[in-house]
CSV table of N, CA and C in Angstrom, one decimal:
chain,number,residue,atom,x,y,z
D,1,MET,N,-46.3,22.4,27.7
D,1,MET,CA,-47.0,22.3,26.5
D,1,MET,C,-48.0,23.4,26.4
D,2,LEU,N,-48.0,24.0,25.2
D,2,LEU,CA,-48.9,25.2,25.0
D,2,LEU,C,-50.3,24.7,24.6
D,3,SER,N,-51.2,25.4,25.1
D,3,SER,CA,-52.6,25.1,24.7
D,3,SER,C,-53.2,26.4,24.0
D,4,ILE,N,-54.2,26.1,23.2
D,4,ILE,CA,-54.8,27.2,22.4
D,4,ILE,C,-55.8,27.9,23.3
D,5,THR,N,-55.7,29.1,23.5
D,5,THR,CA,-56.7,29.9,24.3
D,5,THR,C,-57.6,30.6,23.3
D,6,SER,N,-58.5,31.2,23.8
D,6,SER,CA,-59.5,31.9,22.9
D,6,SER,C,-58.8,33.1,22.2
D,7,ARG,N,-57.7,33.6,22.7
D,7,ARG,CA,-57.1,34.8,22.1
D,7,ARG,C,-56.0,34.3,21.0
D,8,GLN,N,-55.5,33.1,21.0
D,8,GLN,CA,-54.4,32.7,20.1
D,8,GLN,C,-55.0,31.9,19.0
D,9,THR,N,-54.5,32.2,17.8
D,9,THR,CA,-54.9,31.5,16.6
D,9,THR,C,-53.9,30.3,16.5
D,10,PRO,N,-54.2,29.3,15.7
D,10,PRO,CA,-53.3,28.2,15.4
D,10,PRO,C,-52.0,28.7,14.9
D,11,MET,N,-51.9,29.8,14.1
D,11,MET,CA,-50.6,30.3,13.5
D,11,MET,C,-49.8,30.8,14.7
D,12,GLN,N,-50.3,31.5,15.6
D,12,GLN,CA,-49.6,32.0,16.7
D,12,GLN,C,-49.0,30.9,17.6
D,13,VAL,N,-49.8,29.8,17.7
D,13,VAL,CA,-49.3,28.7,18.5
D,13,VAL,C,-48.1,28.1,17.8
D,14,ARG,N,-48.2,27.9,16.5
D,14,ARG,CA,-47.1,27.3,15.7
D,14,ARG,C,-45.8,28.2,15.8
D,15,ARG,N,-45.9,29.5,15.9
D,15,ARG,CA,-44.8,30.4,16.0
D,15,ARG,C,-44.0,30.1,17.3
D,16,PHE,N,-44.6,29.6,18.3
D,16,PHE,CA,-43.9,29.4,19.6
D,16,PHE,C,-43.2,28.1,19.7
D,17,GLN,N,-43.5,27.2,18.7
D,17,GLN,CA,-42.8,25.9,18.8
D,17,GLN,C,-41.4,26.0,18.3
D,18,GLY,N,-40.5,25.2,19.0
D,18,GLY,CA,-39.1,25.2,18.7
D,18,GLY,C,-38.8,24.5,17.4
D,19,GLY,N,-37.6,24.7,16.8
D,19,GLY,CA,-37.1,23.9,15.7
D,19,GLY,C,-36.7,24.9,14.6
D,20,PHE,N,-36.1,24.3,13.5
D,20,PHE,CA,-35.6,25.0,12.4
D,20,PHE,C,-36.4,24.6,11.1
D,21,THR,N,-36.5,25.5,10.2
D,21,THR,CA,-37.1,25.1,9.0
D,21,THR,C,-36.1,24.6,8.0
D,22,LEU,N,-36.5,23.9,7.0
D,22,LEU,CA,-35.5,23.4,6.0
D,22,LEU,C,-34.7,24.5,5.4
D,23,ILE,N,-35.3,25.6,5.1
D,23,ILE,CA,-34.5,26.7,4.5
D,23,ILE,C,-33.4,27.2,5.5
D,24,GLU,N,-33.8,27.3,6.7
D,24,GLU,CA,-32.8,27.8,7.7
D,24,GLU,C,-31.6,26.8,7.8
D,25,LEU,N,-31.9,25.5,7.7
D,25,LEU,CA,-30.8,24.5,7.8
D,25,LEU,C,-30.0,24.6,6.5
D,26,LEU,N,-30.6,24.8,5.4
D,26,LEU,CA,-29.8,24.9,4.1
D,26,LEU,C,-29.0,26.1,4.1
D,27,VAL,N,-29.4,27.2,4.6
D,27,VAL,CA,-28.6,28.5,4.7
D,27,VAL,C,-27.4,28.2,5.6
D,28,VAL,N,-27.6,27.6,6.7
D,28,VAL,CA,-26.4,27.2,7.6
D,28,VAL,C,-25.4,26.3,6.9
D,29,LEU,N,-25.9,25.3,6.2
D,29,LEU,CA,-25.0,24.4,5.4
D,29,LEU,C,-24.3,25.1,4.3
D,30,VAL,N,-24.9,26.1,3.7
D,30,VAL,CA,-24.2,26.8,2.6
D,30,VAL,C,-23.1,27.7,3.3
D,31,ILE,N,-23.4,28.3,4.4
D,31,ILE,CA,-22.4,29.2,5.1
D,31,ILE,C,-21.3,28.3,5.5
D,32,LEU,N,-21.5,27.2,6.1
D,32,LEU,CA,-20.4,26.3,6.5
D,32,LEU,C,-19.6,25.8,5.3
D,33,GLY,N,-20.3,25.5,4.2
D,33,GLY,CA,-19.5,25.1,3.0
D,33,GLY,C,-18.6,26.2,2.5
D,34,LEU,N,-19.1,27.5,2.6
D,34,LEU,CA,-18.2,28.6,2.1
D,34,LEU,C,-17.0,28.8,3.0
D,35,ILE,N,-17.2,28.6,4.3
D,35,ILE,CA,-16.1,28.7,5.3
D,35,ILE,C,-15.1,27.7,5.0
D,36,VAL,N,-15.5,26.4,4.8
D,36,VAL,CA,-14.6,25.3,4.5
D,36,VAL,C,-13.9,25.6,3.2
D,37,ALA,N,-14.6,26.0,2.2
D,37,ALA,CA,-14.0,26.3,0.9
D,37,ALA,C,-12.8,27.3,1.0
D,38,PHE,N,-13.0,28.3,1.8
D,38,PHE,CA,-12.0,29.3,1.9
D,38,PHE,C,-10.9,29.0,3.0
D,39,ALA,N,-11.2,28.2,4.0
D,39,ALA,CA,-10.3,27.9,5.0
D,39,ALA,C,-9.4,26.7,4.7
D,40,ALA,N,-9.9,25.7,4.0
D,40,ALA,CA,-9.1,24.5,3.7
D,40,ALA,C,-7.8,24.8,3.0
D,41,PRO,N,-7.8,25.6,1.9
D,41,PRO,CA,-6.5,25.9,1.3
D,41,PRO,C,-5.4,26.5,2.2
D,42,GLN,N,-5.9,27.4,3.1
D,42,GLN,CA,-5.0,28.0,4.1
D,42,GLN,C,-4.4,27.0,5.0
D,43,VAL,N,-5.3,26.1,5.5
D,43,VAL,CA,-4.8,25.0,6.4
D,43,VAL,C,-3.8,24.1,5.7
D,44,ILE,N,-4.1,23.7,4.5
D,44,ILE,CA,-3.2,22.8,3.8
D,44,ILE,C,-1.8,23.6,3.5
D,45,LYS,N,-1.9,24.9,3.3
D,45,LYS,CA,-0.7,25.6,3.1
D,45,LYS,C,0.2,25.6,4.3
D,46,TYR,N,-0.4,25.8,5.5
D,46,TYR,CA,0.3,25.8,6.7
D,46,TYR,C,0.9,24.4,7.1
D,47,VAL,N,0.1,23.4,6.7
D,47,VAL,CA,0.7,22.0,7.0
D,47,VAL,C,1.9,21.8,6.1
D,48,GLY,N,1.8,22.2,4.8
D,48,GLY,CA,3.0,22.0,3.9
D,48,GLY,C,4.1,22.8,4.4
D,49,GLY,N,3.9,24.0,4.9
D,49,GLY,CA,5.0,24.8,5.4
D,49,GLY,C,5.6,24.2,6.7
D,50,ALA,N,4.8,23.6,7.5
D,50,ALA,CA,5.3,23.0,8.7
D,50,ALA,C,6.2,21.8,8.3
D,51,LYS,N,5.9,21.0,7.3
D,51,LYS,CA,6.7,19.9,6.9
D,51,LYS,C,8.1,20.5,6.4
D,52,SER,N,8.1,21.5,5.6
D,52,SER,CA,9.3,22.1,5.2
D,52,SER,C,10.2,22.6,6.3
D,53,ASP,N,9.5,23.3,7.3
D,53,ASP,CA,10.2,23.7,8.5
D,53,ASP,C,10.8,22.6,9.3
D,54,ALA,N,10.1,21.5,9.4
D,54,ALA,CA,10.5,20.3,10.1
D,54,ALA,C,11.7,19.7,9.4
D,55,ALA,N,11.7,19.6,8.1
D,55,ALA,CA,12.8,19.1,7.3
D,55,ALA,C,14.1,19.9,7.5
D,56,LYS,N,13.9,21.3,7.5
D,56,LYS,CA,15.1,22.2,7.7
D,56,LYS,C,15.7,21.9,9.1
D,57,ILE,N,14.9,21.8,10.1
D,57,ILE,CA,15.4,21.5,11.4
D,57,ILE,C,16.1,20.2,11.5
D,58,GLN,N,15.5,19.1,10.9
D,58,GLN,CA,16.1,17.8,10.9
D,58,GLN,C,17.4,17.8,10.2
D,59,ILE,N,17.5,18.5,9.1
D,59,ILE,CA,18.8,18.6,8.4
D,59,ILE,C,19.9,19.2,9.2
D,60,GLU,N,19.5,20.3,9.9
D,60,GLU,CA,20.5,21.0,10.8
D,60,GLU,C,20.9,20.0,11.9
D,61,ARG,N,19.9,19.3,12.5
D,61,ARG,CA,20.2,18.4,13.6
D,61,ARG,C,21.1,17.3,13.1
D,62,LEU,N,20.8,16.7,11.9
D,62,LEU,CA,21.7,15.6,11.4
D,62,LEU,C,23.0,16.1,11.1
D,63,SER,N,23.2,17.3,10.6
D,63,SER,CA,24.5,17.9,10.3
D,63,SER,C,25.3,18.0,11.6
D,64,GLY,N,24.7,18.4,12.7
D,64,GLY,CA,25.4,18.4,14.0
D,64,GLY,C,25.8,17.1,14.5
D,65,VAL,N,24.9,16.1,14.2
D,65,VAL,CA,25.2,14.7,14.6
D,65,VAL,C,26.4,14.2,13.8
D,66,LEU,N,26.4,14.5,12.5
D,66,LEU,CA,27.5,14.1,11.7
D,66,LEU,C,28.8,14.7,12.1
D,67,ASP,N,28.8,16.0,12.6
D,67,ASP,CA,30.0,16.6,13.1
D,67,ASP,C,30.4,15.9,14.4
D,68,LEU,N,29.5,15.5,15.3
D,68,LEU,CA,29.9,14.8,16.5
D,68,LEU,C,30.5,13.4,16.1
D,69,TYR,N,29.9,12.8,15.1
D,69,TYR,CA,30.5,11.5,14.6
D,69,TYR,C,31.9,11.7,14.2
D,70,ARG,N,32.2,12.8,13.5
D,70,ARG,CA,33.5,13.1,13.0
D,70,ARG,C,34.5,13.3,14.2
D,71,LEU,N,34.0,14.0,15.2
D,71,LEU,CA,34.9,14.3,16.3
D,71,LEU,C,35.3,13.0,17.0
D,72,GLU,N,34.4,12.1,17.1
D,72,GLU,CA,34.7,10.9,17.9
D,72,GLU,C,35.4,9.8,17.0
D,73,LEU,N,35.2,9.8,15.7
D,73,LEU,CA,35.8,8.8,14.9
D,73,LEU,C,36.9,9.3,14.0
D,74,GLY,N,37.0,10.7,13.9
D,74,GLY,CA,38.0,11.3,13.1
D,74,GLY,C,37.7,11.4,11.6
D,75,ARG,N,36.4,11.0,11.3
D,75,ARG,CA,36.0,11.1,9.9
D,75,ARG,C,34.5,11.0,9.9
D,76,TYR,N,33.9,11.5,8.7
D,76,TYR,CA,32.5,11.3,8.5
D,76,TYR,C,32.2,9.9,8.0
D,77,PRO,N,30.9,9.5,8.1
D,77,PRO,CA,30.6,8.2,7.5
D,77,PRO,C,30.9,8.2,6.0
D,78,THR,N,31.4,7.1,5.5
D,78,THR,CA,31.7,7.0,4.0
D,78,THR,C,30.3,6.9,3.3
D,79,GLN,N,30.4,7.1,1.9
D,79,GLN,CA,29.2,7.0,1.1
D,79,GLN,C,28.6,5.6,1.2
D,80,GLU,N,29.4,4.6,1.3
D,80,GLU,CA,28.9,3.2,1.4
D,80,GLU,C,28.2,3.0,2.8
D,81,GLU,N,28.7,3.6,3.9
D,81,GLU,CA,28.1,3.5,5.2
D,81,GLU,C,26.8,4.3,5.3
D,82,GLY,N,26.9,5.5,4.7
D,82,GLY,CA,25.7,6.4,4.7
D,82,GLY,C,25.3,6.8,6.1
D,83,LEU,N,24.1,7.3,6.2
D,83,LEU,CA,23.6,7.7,7.4
D,83,LEU,C,23.3,6.6,8.4
D,84,ALA,N,23.2,5.4,7.9
D,84,ALA,CA,23.0,4.2,8.7
D,84,ALA,C,24.1,4.1,9.8
D,85,ALA,N,25.3,4.6,9.5
D,85,ALA,CA,26.4,4.6,10.5
D,85,ALA,C,26.1,5.3,11.7
D,86,LEU,N,25.1,6.2,11.7
D,86,LEU,CA,24.7,6.9,12.9
D,86,LEU,C,23.8,6.0,13.8
D,87,ILE,N,23.3,4.9,13.3
D,87,ILE,CA,22.5,4.0,14.1
D,87,ILE,C,23.2,2.8,14.5
D,88,GLU,N,24.0,2.2,13.6
D,88,GLU,CA,24.7,1.0,13.9
D,88,GLU,C,26.2,1.2,13.6
D,89,ALA,N,27.1,0.7,14.4
D,89,ALA,CA,28.5,0.9,14.2
D,89,ALA,C,29.0,0.2,13.0
D,90,PRO,N,29.8,1.0,12.1
D,90,PRO,CA,30.4,0.3,11.0
D,90,PRO,C,31.5,-0.6,11.5
D,91,GLY,N,31.9,-1.6,10.7
D,91,GLY,CA,32.8,-2.6,11.1
D,91,GLY,C,34.1,-2.1,11.7
D,92,ASP,N,34.6,-1.0,11.1
D,92,ASP,CA,36.0,-0.5,11.5
D,92,ASP,C,35.9,0.6,12.4
D,93,ALA,N,34.8,0.9,13.1
D,93,ALA,CA,34.7,2.1,13.9
D,93,ALA,C,35.0,1.7,15.4
D,94,GLU,N,36.3,2.0,15.8
D,94,GLU,CA,36.7,1.7,17.1
D,94,GLU,C,36.2,2.6,18.2
D,95,ASN,N,36.1,3.9,17.9
D,95,ASN,CA,35.6,4.9,18.9
D,95,ASN,C,34.1,5.3,18.7
D,96,TRP,N,33.4,4.4,18.1
D,96,TRP,CA,32.0,4.7,17.9
D,96,TRP,C,31.2,4.6,19.2
D,97,ASN,N,30.6,5.7,19.6
D,97,ASN,CA,29.8,5.8,20.8
D,97,ASN,C,28.3,6.0,20.6
D,98,GLY,N,27.8,5.4,19.5
D,98,GLY,CA,26.4,5.6,19.2
D,98,GLY,C,25.5,4.7,19.9
D,99,PRO,N,24.3,4.6,19.5
D,99,PRO,CA,23.8,5.3,18.3
D,99,PRO,C,23.7,6.8,18.5
D,100,TYR,N,23.9,7.5,17.4
D,100,TYR,CA,23.9,8.9,17.4
D,100,TYR,C,22.5,9.5,17.2
D,101,VAL,N,21.6,8.7,16.6
D,101,VAL,CA,20.2,9.0,16.5
D,101,VAL,C,19.4,7.8,17.1
D,102,ARG,N,18.3,8.0,17.7
D,102,ARG,CA,17.6,7.0,18.4
D,102,ARG,C,16.9,6.0,17.5
D,103,LYS,N,16.3,6.6,16.4
D,103,LYS,CA,15.4,5.8,15.6
D,103,LYS,C,15.8,6.0,14.1
D,104,ALA,N,15.5,5.0,13.3
D,104,ALA,CA,15.8,5.2,11.9
D,104,ALA,C,14.9,6.2,11.2
D,105,ASP,N,13.8,6.5,11.9
D,105,ASP,CA,12.9,7.5,11.3
D,105,ASP,C,13.5,8.9,11.3
D,106,ALA,N,14.6,9.1,12.1
D,106,ALA,CA,15.3,10.4,12.1
D,106,ALA,C,16.0,10.6,10.8
D,107,LEU,N,16.2,9.5,10.0
D,107,LEU,CA,16.9,9.6,8.8
D,107,LEU,C,16.0,9.7,7.6
D,108,ILE,N,14.7,9.9,7.9
D,108,ILE,CA,13.7,10.0,6.8
D,108,ILE,C,13.0,11.4,6.9
D,109,ASP,N,12.8,12.0,5.7
D,109,ASP,CA,12.2,13.4,5.7
D,109,ASP,C,10.7,13.3,6.0
D,110,PRO,N,10.1,14.4,6.2
D,110,PRO,CA,8.6,14.4,6.5
D,110,PRO,C,7.8,13.9,5.3
D,111,TRP,N,8.3,13.7,4.2
D,111,TRP,CA,7.6,13.2,3.0
D,111,TRP,C,7.9,11.7,2.9
D,112,ARG,N,8.5,11.1,3.9
D,112,ARG,CA,8.8,9.6,4.0
D,112,ARG,C,9.8,9.2,3.0
D,113,GLN,N,10.8,10.0,2.6
D,113,GLN,CA,11.9,9.7,1.8
D,113,GLN,C,13.2,9.8,2.6
D,114,PRO,N,14.2,9.0,2.3
D,114,PRO,CA,15.4,9.1,3.1
D,114,PRO,C,16.2,10.4,2.7
D,115,TYR,N,16.8,11.0,3.6
D,115,TYR,CA,17.7,12.2,3.3
D,115,TYR,C,18.8,11.7,2.4
D,116,ILE,N,19.2,12.6,1.6
D,116,ILE,CA,20.3,12.3,0.6
D,116,ILE,C,21.6,12.8,1.2
D,117,TYR,N,22.6,11.8,1.4
D,117,TYR,CA,23.9,12.1,2.0
D,117,TYR,C,24.9,11.9,0.9
D,118,ALA,N,25.8,12.9,0.7
D,118,ALA,CA,26.9,12.8,-0.2
D,118,ALA,C,28.2,13.2,0.4
D,119,ILE,N,29.2,12.4,0.3
D,119,ILE,CA,30.5,12.7,0.8
D,119,ILE,C,31.5,12.2,-0.2
D,120,PRO,N,32.5,13.0,-0.6
D,120,PRO,CA,32.6,14.4,-0.3
D,120,PRO,C,31.5,15.2,-0.9
D,121,GLY,N,31.2,16.3,-0.2
D,121,GLY,CA,30.1,17.1,-0.7
D,121,GLY,C,30.6,18.2,-1.7
D,122,GLU,N,29.7,18.7,-2.5
D,122,GLU,CA,30.0,19.7,-3.5
D,122,GLU,C,30.0,21.1,-2.8
D,123,HIS,N,29.4,21.2,-1.6
D,123,HIS,CA,29.2,22.5,-0.9
D,123,HIS,C,29.9,22.5,0.4
D,124,GLY,N,30.5,21.4,0.8
D,124,GLY,CA,31.1,21.3,2.1
D,124,GLY,C,31.8,20.0,2.3
D,125,ASP,N,32.1,19.6,3.5
D,125,ASP,CA,32.7,18.3,3.7
D,125,ASP,C,31.7,17.2,3.3
D,126,PHE,N,30.4,17.4,3.6
D,126,PHE,CA,29.3,16.5,3.2
D,126,PHE,C,28.2,17.4,2.7
D,127,ASP,N,27.3,16.8,1.9
D,127,ASP,CA,26.0,17.4,1.6
D,127,ASP,C,24.9,16.6,2.1
D,128,LEU,N,23.9,17.2,2.7
D,128,LEU,CA,22.7,16.5,3.2
D,128,LEU,C,21.5,17.3,2.6
D,129,SER,N,20.6,16.6,2.0
D,129,SER,CA,19.4,17.3,1.4
D,129,SER,C,18.2,16.4,1.4
D,130,SER,N,17.1,17.1,1.1
D,130,SER,CA,15.8,16.5,0.9
D,130,SER,C,15.2,17.1,-0.4
D,131,LEU,N,14.5,16.3,-1.2
D,131,LEU,CA,14.0,16.8,-2.5
D,131,LEU,C,12.6,17.4,-2.3
D,132,GLY,N,12.1,17.5,-1.1
D,132,GLY,CA,10.8,18.2,-0.9
D,132,GLY,C,9.7,17.2,-1.2
D,133,ALA,N,8.5,17.8,-1.3
D,133,ALA,CA,7.2,17.0,-1.4
D,133,ALA,C,7.2,16.3,-2.7
D,134,ASP,N,7.7,16.8,-3.8
D,134,ASP,CA,7.6,16.2,-5.1
D,134,ASP,C,8.6,15.1,-5.4
D,135,GLY,N,9.7,15.1,-4.5
D,135,GLY,CA,10.7,14.0,-4.7
D,135,GLY,C,11.6,14.2,-5.9
D,136,GLN,N,11.6,15.5,-6.5
D,136,GLN,CA,12.4,15.8,-7.7
D,136,GLN,C,13.2,17.0,-7.4
D,137,GLU,N,14.3,17.1,-8.1
D,137,GLU,CA,15.1,18.3,-8.0
D,137,GLU,C,14.4,19.6,-8.4
D,138,GLY,N,14.7,20.7,-7.7
D,138,GLY,CA,14.1,22.0,-8.0
D,138,GLY,C,12.7,22.1,-7.4
D,139,GLY,N,12.0,23.0,-7.8
D,139,GLY,CA,10.6,23.2,-7.3
D,139,GLY,C,10.5,24.5,-6.4
D,140,GLU,N,9.3,24.8,-6.1
D,140,GLU,CA,9.0,26.0,-5.3
D,140,GLU,C,8.0,25.6,-4.2
D,141,GLY,N,7.9,26.4,-3.2
D,141,GLY,CA,7.0,26.1,-2.1
D,141,GLY,C,7.3,24.8,-1.4
D,142,GLU,N,6.3,23.9,-1.3
D,142,GLU,CA,6.5,22.7,-0.6
D,142,GLU,C,7.4,21.7,-1.4
D,143,ASP,N,7.5,21.9,-2.7
D,143,ASP,CA,8.3,21.1,-3.6
D,143,ASP,C,9.8,21.5,-3.6
D,144,LYS,N,10.1,22.6,-2.9
D,144,LYS,CA,11.5,23.1,-2.9
D,144,LYS,C,12.4,22.1,-2.2
D,145,ASP,N,13.6,22.0,-2.8
D,145,ASP,CA,14.7,21.2,-2.2
D,145,ASP,C,15.2,21.9,-0.9
D,146,LEU,N,15.5,21.1,0.1
D,146,LEU,CA,16.1,21.6,1.3
D,146,LEU,C,17.4,21.0,1.5
D,147,THR,N,18.4,21.9,1.9
D,147,THR,CA,19.8,21.5,1.9
D,147,THR,C,20.5,21.9,3.2
D,148,SER,N,21.7,21.3,3.4
D,148,SER,CA,22.5,21.6,4.5
D,148,SER,C,23.5,22.8,4.2
D,149,TRP,N,23.5,23.3,3.0
D,149,TRP,CA,24.4,24.4,2.7
D,149,TRP,C,23.7,25.7,2.5
């Protein structure tokens, strides 16, 4: 603890005490606010891009799983069976060696919507797609449709 000696004035003693003034704290808060204001959109952009990348990878993986299904059963799942045939054996599937995916979550895109499976496909033997973040056809950025073709 500091004591006032004959050479120190009360102002000099106060200068040695620790702590921040209200203005210093406000300046720090303003600086932090500016950093968050500029950084938050970039972080959100990267998170959105990560979901799109994850959906592309999942579509490629599911396409490979569907090809394996065809190799073992001689056909792709029908439109009525859908992607659920990768988890549970359809009634007429004698050579079914599944489940081909471990969890039903593998059939759901990162925006919590089921992947769209169409057979016969317009672009190949089957079409597999996700409508992106907006859940509607078309779009750009995170709203862009992701497809197997």
